[in-house]
Amino acid sequence: MLKRIAAAAPAVLVTAAVAAAQAVVALPAAAQPQDWRIGFQEPATESARAIQDFHDLLFVIIVGITVLVAGLLAYVIFRYRASRNPVPRDFTHNTLIEVLWTIVPVIILVIIAIPSFNLLYFLDRTQNPELTIEVTGQQFSWVYTYPDSGITLYSNMKQQDQLEEGEPYLLAVDEPMVVPIDTNVQLLVTASDVIHSFGVPSFGLKTDAVPGRTNETWFRADRTGTFYGQCSELCGANHAFMPIEIRVVEKDEFEQWVASRQTAAAASAPAMVAAAD
Amino acid sequence: MAHGPEAAAGAHGHGPAHGAHEHHDHKPSFFVRWFASTNHKDIGTLYLVFSVIAGLIGGLFSVIMRLELQDPGVQYLADGQQWNVFITAHGLIMVFFVVMPALIGGFGNWFVPLMIGAPDMAFPRMNNISFWLLVPAFGLLVASALVGDGAGTGWTVYPPLASIGQPGPSVDMGIFALHLAGASSILGSINFITTILNMRAPGMTLHRMPLFAWALLVTAFLLLLSVPVLGGAITMLLTDRNFGTGFFKPDLGGDPLLFQHLFWFFGHPEVYIMILPGFGIISEVLPVFARKPIFGYKAIAASSVVIAFLGLLVWAHHMFTTPSPTVVLVFFMMSSFLIGIPTGIKIFNWVATLWRGTIEFKTPLIFAAGFISQFTIGGITGIIVAIFPVDWQLHDTYFVVAHFHYTLMGGAVFAVFAGIYYWFPKITGRMMNEKLGKWSFALMYIGFNLTFLIQHTIGLDGMPRRVYEYPDVGNLVLYNRISTIGAFVLGLGILLTVINILRSVKRGPVAGPDPWKANTLEWFSTSPPPDNNFDVIPRVRSVEPMKDIRRQIAYQTGTGSEAPPAAETLVRG
């Protein structure tokens, strides 16, 4: 019986330790899995921050409930073992306690529900998109189109021999999506073959790319850097090989990037027309 | 209990051809007994053996998957398609060919008639076909993994991946496998409903029916409501694949999301189909080993009904990222929250059943306690993923894998093990080894939590599920290794129980009719029970007829002080 309690304890302790560590450890700023992290990736948007704060609140509640149930169970099993409590009682009802354990969960759920509805409507869509990017998932890469500037990026995963220093294999791509900081970016997500899902953990983003449908989502990144995500819906043999890389840059840097891309496109277009002739 | 198997054997005829035989030494041939069986106990045994074999095959798939994931590169598998075939086979086998046959076909068949004092199921021949549909279904599914490229769709078979994404016969074979398994389930549930509603012992009102029978009754209704929807969805998928229809094809005016709605209208009730019989087992085991009546009998029975009803109204919470209109999300978030309440009521009732009892540390009780602690975690992480905004972060990550393994492995499978240790003496007439059972539990409990607790962390860190390679960043490798080590400890624990079963079938100590001093009618018969189960059935006066009988005997022999509530009446069976 002690064995059972000993077996139950680590589960509870680890869960509690996760909460403690989340609160204490200062996380390095980056957007990929980090050493010794046991929580979410460092947020880079208001949405992700709100989601994570809400998750942390939930976490305290569910750890509390889990510890309560596990503790009660351990206590009951220890205290009322046959050798210590040889005469069992035979009660089968207790109205007060039954009402309590029905009402209290209802109250807890209401407390959880109210902020989650608020968050839901906040995350839904942006009122004022400043930049629109069309995201198309295909087996097994992403296509990003900037309709306002006529840029199209074909974003493929970098193979191991293409990687530059410090780039993580299976996350780095040859053509990352580039977006400016502090801008409401509207994403129109679809797919051309099977269902994919566009997920970037540090942005709090996850939207399925469904053929025949255009799903809208948005983000507003508040720091520069490189942010990684992965396809999050099973899409075939190379599902593990269609990562998402988003580079958030300063606004002027983004303008330059757009201009350089448009020049490059303009330079190659006459050549292509000539070749077609 | 004066009656024995010899006296009872004659009650069930085996056709006119056998009518002239001496009743008491009549034994059907091996073929007739196991292949043409109409006896619910033999069919239940077939289901149990089948699910153990399927479980070992499905478990083998998961061991290979965990081996593959212990390092970030590709070690054991050929390519991603093979990985996808493995996850598909693992999921479908565990759901349709392990958990359901064990809990519903196995324990349900064995113990629903015995618990309600019936001689057999209502439709014995239909019972037989229910089982024998499952065998070719399993054959088709396993063969689908070996033909061509295999079915690499995940157990959810979402089109268009399952239509244009997977040419070749494998997915079609998988669809036929599910058709057969579905037909088997529908026939089985009709049988359970009819049996439970019509064949209860005299005096056994619905409110005196054992909670396991209650759980099976609710499960059978859920099956009947949800499985035909799956059948329809996969039939449409089949015609989309082969006959040019466009139910799920956007270029022909169809919609892939229609399939997801239909699939999860089945798929979420399916979760409760797998866990409700487990709840039933726990509700039987706890009062026996706490030597105390179940706390809140009506609340537990009613909460099953409420869970089943709500379970039909939450399906779209599997589709929070598709996305749906916000008001729809709000509805499904609320309905998913509500399921937490009846589930919580059950857990508190179980703890209250143990409260001030006299707890005997037999293996079934230990597995039941392990079930409660693990299912609590699985249930409560369900609240986390039910919350739409947070689910956006967690959907399709390892967090979800951890969540549903806590409910289905830590929950349903631990309940199966509690059932095995509790009912083995009744099924075989022999006791299982307690020491081996406790070792098995310890290894399974440690191994299970080692495997799956860390997967919550892997998911929070952003690792998607259903990938066979992952980036070597952060501590993903370390976390995945911990998980793999846990899987081996868990596997070892399971093997100890398999060894225990094999040893005890022949060499375990003889159990006698009622080794646990249990409460329900299956313990009124011999171990194993005769063909017709009972020669006489006591009139049932409470939820615990066996306790009433023991009290009666103690009173009449002068060893007990307490008078029974009313005079015992025996009814000719």
PDB file of C-alpha atoms in Angstrom, chain B residues 157-264:
ATOM      1  CA  VAL B 157      -9.090   8.803 -41.722  1.00  0.00           C
ATOM      2  CA  TYR B 158      -9.548  12.461 -42.694  1.00  0.00           C
ATOM      3  CA  PRO B 159     -10.048  13.075 -46.389  1.00  0.00           C
ATOM      4  CA  PRO B 160      -8.578  14.320 -48.687  1.00  0.00           C
ATOM      5  CA  LEU B 161      -5.507  12.551 -47.255  1.00  0.00           C
ATOM      6  CA  ALA B 162      -7.583   9.384 -47.010  1.00  0.00           C
ATOM      7  CA  SER B 163      -8.956   9.791 -50.523  1.00  0.00           C
ATOM      8  CA  ILE B 164      -6.617  11.416 -53.029  1.00  0.00           C
ATOM      9  CA  GLY B 165      -3.641  11.178 -50.637  1.00  0.00           C
ATOM     10  CA  GLN B 166      -3.654   7.381 -50.303  1.00  0.00           C
ATOM     11  CA  PRO B 167      -4.234   5.512 -53.544  1.00  0.00           C
ATOM     12  CA  GLY B 168      -4.051   1.725 -53.463  1.00  0.00           C
ATOM     13  CA  PRO B 169      -6.274  -0.810 -51.708  1.00  0.00           C
ATOM     14  CA  SER B 170      -5.110  -0.285 -48.099  1.00  0.00           C
ATOM     15  CA  VAL B 171      -7.529   2.441 -47.067  1.00  0.00           C
ATOM     16  CA  ASP B 172     -10.430   0.543 -48.675  1.00  0.00           C
ATOM     17  CA  MET B 173      -9.489  -2.511 -46.651  1.00  0.00           C
ATOM     18  CA  GLY B 174      -9.368  -0.373 -43.536  1.00  0.00           C
ATOM     19  CA  ILE B 175     -12.833   0.976 -44.350  1.00  0.00           C
ATOM     20  CA  PHE B 176     -14.216  -2.550 -44.743  1.00  0.00           C
ATOM     21  CA  ALA B 177     -12.550  -3.507 -41.474  1.00  0.00           C
ATOM     22  CA  LEU B 178     -14.388  -0.660 -39.743  1.00  0.00           C
ATOM     23  CA  HIS B 179     -17.652  -1.629 -41.456  1.00  0.00           C
ATOM     24  CA  LEU B 180     -17.375  -5.154 -40.075  1.00  0.00           C
ATOM     25  CA  ALA B 181     -16.311  -3.995 -36.626  1.00  0.00           C
ATOM     26  CA  GLY B 182     -19.185  -1.501 -36.668  1.00  0.00           C
ATOM     27  CA  ALA B 183     -21.730  -4.173 -37.638  1.00  0.00           C
ATOM     28  CA  SER B 184     -20.367  -6.326 -34.836  1.00  0.00           C
ATOM     29  CA  SER B 185     -20.805  -3.470 -32.353  1.00  0.00           C
ATOM     30  CA  ILE B 186     -24.340  -2.680 -33.482  1.00  0.00           C
ATOM     31  CA  LEU B 187     -25.462  -6.307 -33.192  1.00  0.00           C
ATOM     32  CA  GLY B 188     -23.749  -6.561 -29.832  1.00  0.00           C
ATOM     33  CA  SER B 189     -25.416  -3.449 -28.486  1.00  0.00           C
ATOM     34  CA  ILE B 190     -28.880  -4.586 -29.595  1.00  0.00           C
ATOM     35  CA  ASN B 191     -28.195  -7.798 -27.716  1.00  0.00           C
ATOM     36  CA  PHE B 192     -27.134  -5.998 -24.544  1.00  0.00           C
ATOM     37  CA  ILE B 193     -30.100  -3.633 -24.542  1.00  0.00           C
ATOM     38  CA  THR B 194     -32.583  -6.473 -25.034  1.00  0.00           C
ATOM     39  CA  THR B 195     -30.913  -8.658 -22.429  1.00  0.00           C
ATOM     40  CA  ILE B 196     -30.694  -5.968 -19.793  1.00  0.00           C
ATOM     41  CA  LEU B 197     -34.204  -4.636 -20.294  1.00  0.00           C
ATOM     42  CA  ASN B 198     -35.959  -8.019 -20.438  1.00  0.00           C
ATOM     43  CA  MET B 199     -34.016 -10.685 -18.615  1.00  0.00           C
ATOM     44  CA  ARG B 200     -33.284  -9.359 -15.142  1.00  0.00           C
ATOM     45  CA  ALA B 201     -33.805 -11.582 -12.106  1.00  0.00           C
ATOM     46  CA  PRO B 202     -37.103 -11.291 -10.217  1.00  0.00           C
ATOM     47  CA  GLY B 203     -36.983  -8.250  -7.981  1.00  0.00           C
ATOM     48  CA  MET B 204     -34.115  -6.638  -9.835  1.00  0.00           C
ATOM     49  CA  THR B 205     -35.569  -3.304 -10.835  1.00  0.00           C
ATOM     50  CA  LEU B 206     -33.396  -0.954 -12.850  1.00  0.00           C
ATOM     51  CA  HIS B 207     -32.520   0.696  -9.564  1.00  0.00           C
ATOM     52  CA  ARG B 208     -31.215  -2.545  -8.124  1.00  0.00           C
ATOM     53  CA  MET B 209     -29.164  -3.402 -11.188  1.00  0.00           C
ATOM     54  CA  PRO B 210     -25.386  -3.619 -10.759  1.00  0.00           C
ATOM     55  CA  LEU B 211     -23.572  -0.484 -11.927  1.00  0.00           C
ATOM     56  CA  PHE B 212     -21.562  -2.478 -14.446  1.00  0.00           C
ATOM     57  CA  ALA B 213     -24.812  -3.502 -16.154  1.00  0.00           C
ATOM     58  CA  TRP B 214     -25.925   0.129 -16.032  1.00  0.00           C
ATOM     59  CA  ALA B 215     -22.683   1.152 -17.701  1.00  0.00           C
ATOM     60  CA  LEU B 216     -23.135  -1.474 -20.430  1.00  0.00           C
ATOM     61  CA  LEU B 217     -26.734  -0.405 -21.020  1.00  0.00           C
ATOM     62  CA  VAL B 218     -25.714   3.221 -21.524  1.00  0.00           C
ATOM     63  CA  THR B 219     -22.749   2.175 -23.652  1.00  0.00           C
ATOM     64  CA  ALA B 220     -24.976   0.044 -25.865  1.00  0.00           C
ATOM     65  CA  PHE B 221     -27.303   2.983 -26.532  1.00  0.00           C
ATOM     66  CA  LEU B 222     -24.318   5.200 -27.321  1.00  0.00           C
ATOM     67  CA  LEU B 223     -23.005   2.611 -29.764  1.00  0.00           C
ATOM     68  CA  LEU B 224     -26.360   2.341 -31.435  1.00  0.00           C
ATOM     69  CA  LEU B 225     -26.545   6.115 -31.876  1.00  0.00           C
ATOM     70  CA  SER B 226     -22.999   6.773 -33.023  1.00  0.00           C
ATOM     71  CA  VAL B 227     -21.615   3.773 -34.922  1.00  0.00           C
ATOM     72  CA  PRO B 228     -24.072   4.066 -37.856  1.00  0.00           C
ATOM     73  CA  VAL B 229     -22.815   7.627 -38.377  1.00  0.00           C
ATOM     74  CA  LEU B 230     -19.268   6.342 -38.706  1.00  0.00           C
ATOM     75  CA  GLY B 231     -20.542   3.677 -41.095  1.00  0.00           C
ATOM     76  CA  GLY B 232     -22.164   6.378 -43.239  1.00  0.00           C
ATOM     77  CA  ALA B 233     -19.101   8.605 -43.210  1.00  0.00           C
ATOM     78  CA  ILE B 234     -16.665   5.899 -44.242  1.00  0.00           C
ATOM     79  CA  THR B 235     -19.097   4.632 -46.884  1.00  0.00           C
ATOM     80  CA  MET B 236     -19.126   8.111 -48.420  1.00  0.00           C
ATOM     81  CA  LEU B 237     -15.345   8.065 -48.225  1.00  0.00           C
ATOM     82  CA  LEU B 238     -15.339   4.711 -49.976  1.00  0.00           C
ATOM     83  CA  THR B 239     -17.493   5.997 -52.851  1.00  0.00           C
ATOM     84  CA  ASP B 240     -15.393   9.174 -53.025  1.00  0.00           C
ATOM     85  CA  ARG B 241     -12.333   6.986 -53.419  1.00  0.00           C
ATOM     86  CA  ASN B 242     -13.693   4.496 -55.904  1.00  0.00           C
ATOM     87  CA  PHE B 243     -16.849   5.674 -57.643  1.00  0.00           C
ATOM     88  CA  GLY B 244     -16.194   9.325 -58.387  1.00  0.00           C
ATOM     89  CA  THR B 245     -18.582  10.870 -55.865  1.00  0.00           C
ATOM     90  CA  GLY B 246     -17.631  14.166 -54.278  1.00  0.00           C
ATOM     91  CA  PHE B 247     -18.984  14.224 -50.723  1.00  0.00           C
ATOM     92  CA  PHE B 248     -15.676  15.432 -49.356  1.00  0.00           C
ATOM     93  CA  LYS B 249     -14.103  16.886 -52.507  1.00  0.00           C
ATOM     94  CA  PRO B 250     -14.164  20.686 -52.747  1.00  0.00           C
ATOM     95  CA  ASP B 251     -13.747  20.666 -56.543  1.00  0.00           C
ATOM     96  CA  LEU B 252     -17.013  18.707 -56.836  1.00  0.00           C
ATOM     97  CA  GLY B 253     -18.840  20.895 -54.328  1.00  0.00           C
ATOM     98  CA  GLY B 254     -18.132  18.695 -51.322  1.00  0.00           C
ATOM     99  CA  ASP B 255     -16.397  19.632 -48.105  1.00  0.00           C
ATOM    100  CA  PRO B 256     -13.632  17.803 -46.230  1.00  0.00           C
ATOM    101  CA  LEU B 257     -14.978  19.225 -42.987  1.00  0.00           C
ATOM    102  CA  LEU B 258     -18.237  17.315 -43.428  1.00  0.00           C
ATOM    103  CA  PHE B 259     -16.267  14.160 -42.833  1.00  0.00           C
ATOM    104  CA  GLN B 260     -14.731  15.581 -39.685  1.00  0.00           C
ATOM    105  CA  HIS B 261     -18.155  16.467 -38.297  1.00  0.00           C
ATOM    106  CA  LEU B 262     -19.500  12.987 -39.055  1.00  0.00           C
ATOM    107  CA  PHE B 263     -16.381  11.254 -37.794  1.00  0.00           C
ATOM    108  CA  TRP B 264     -16.334  13.089 -34.484  1.00  0.00           C
TER     109      TRP B 264
END
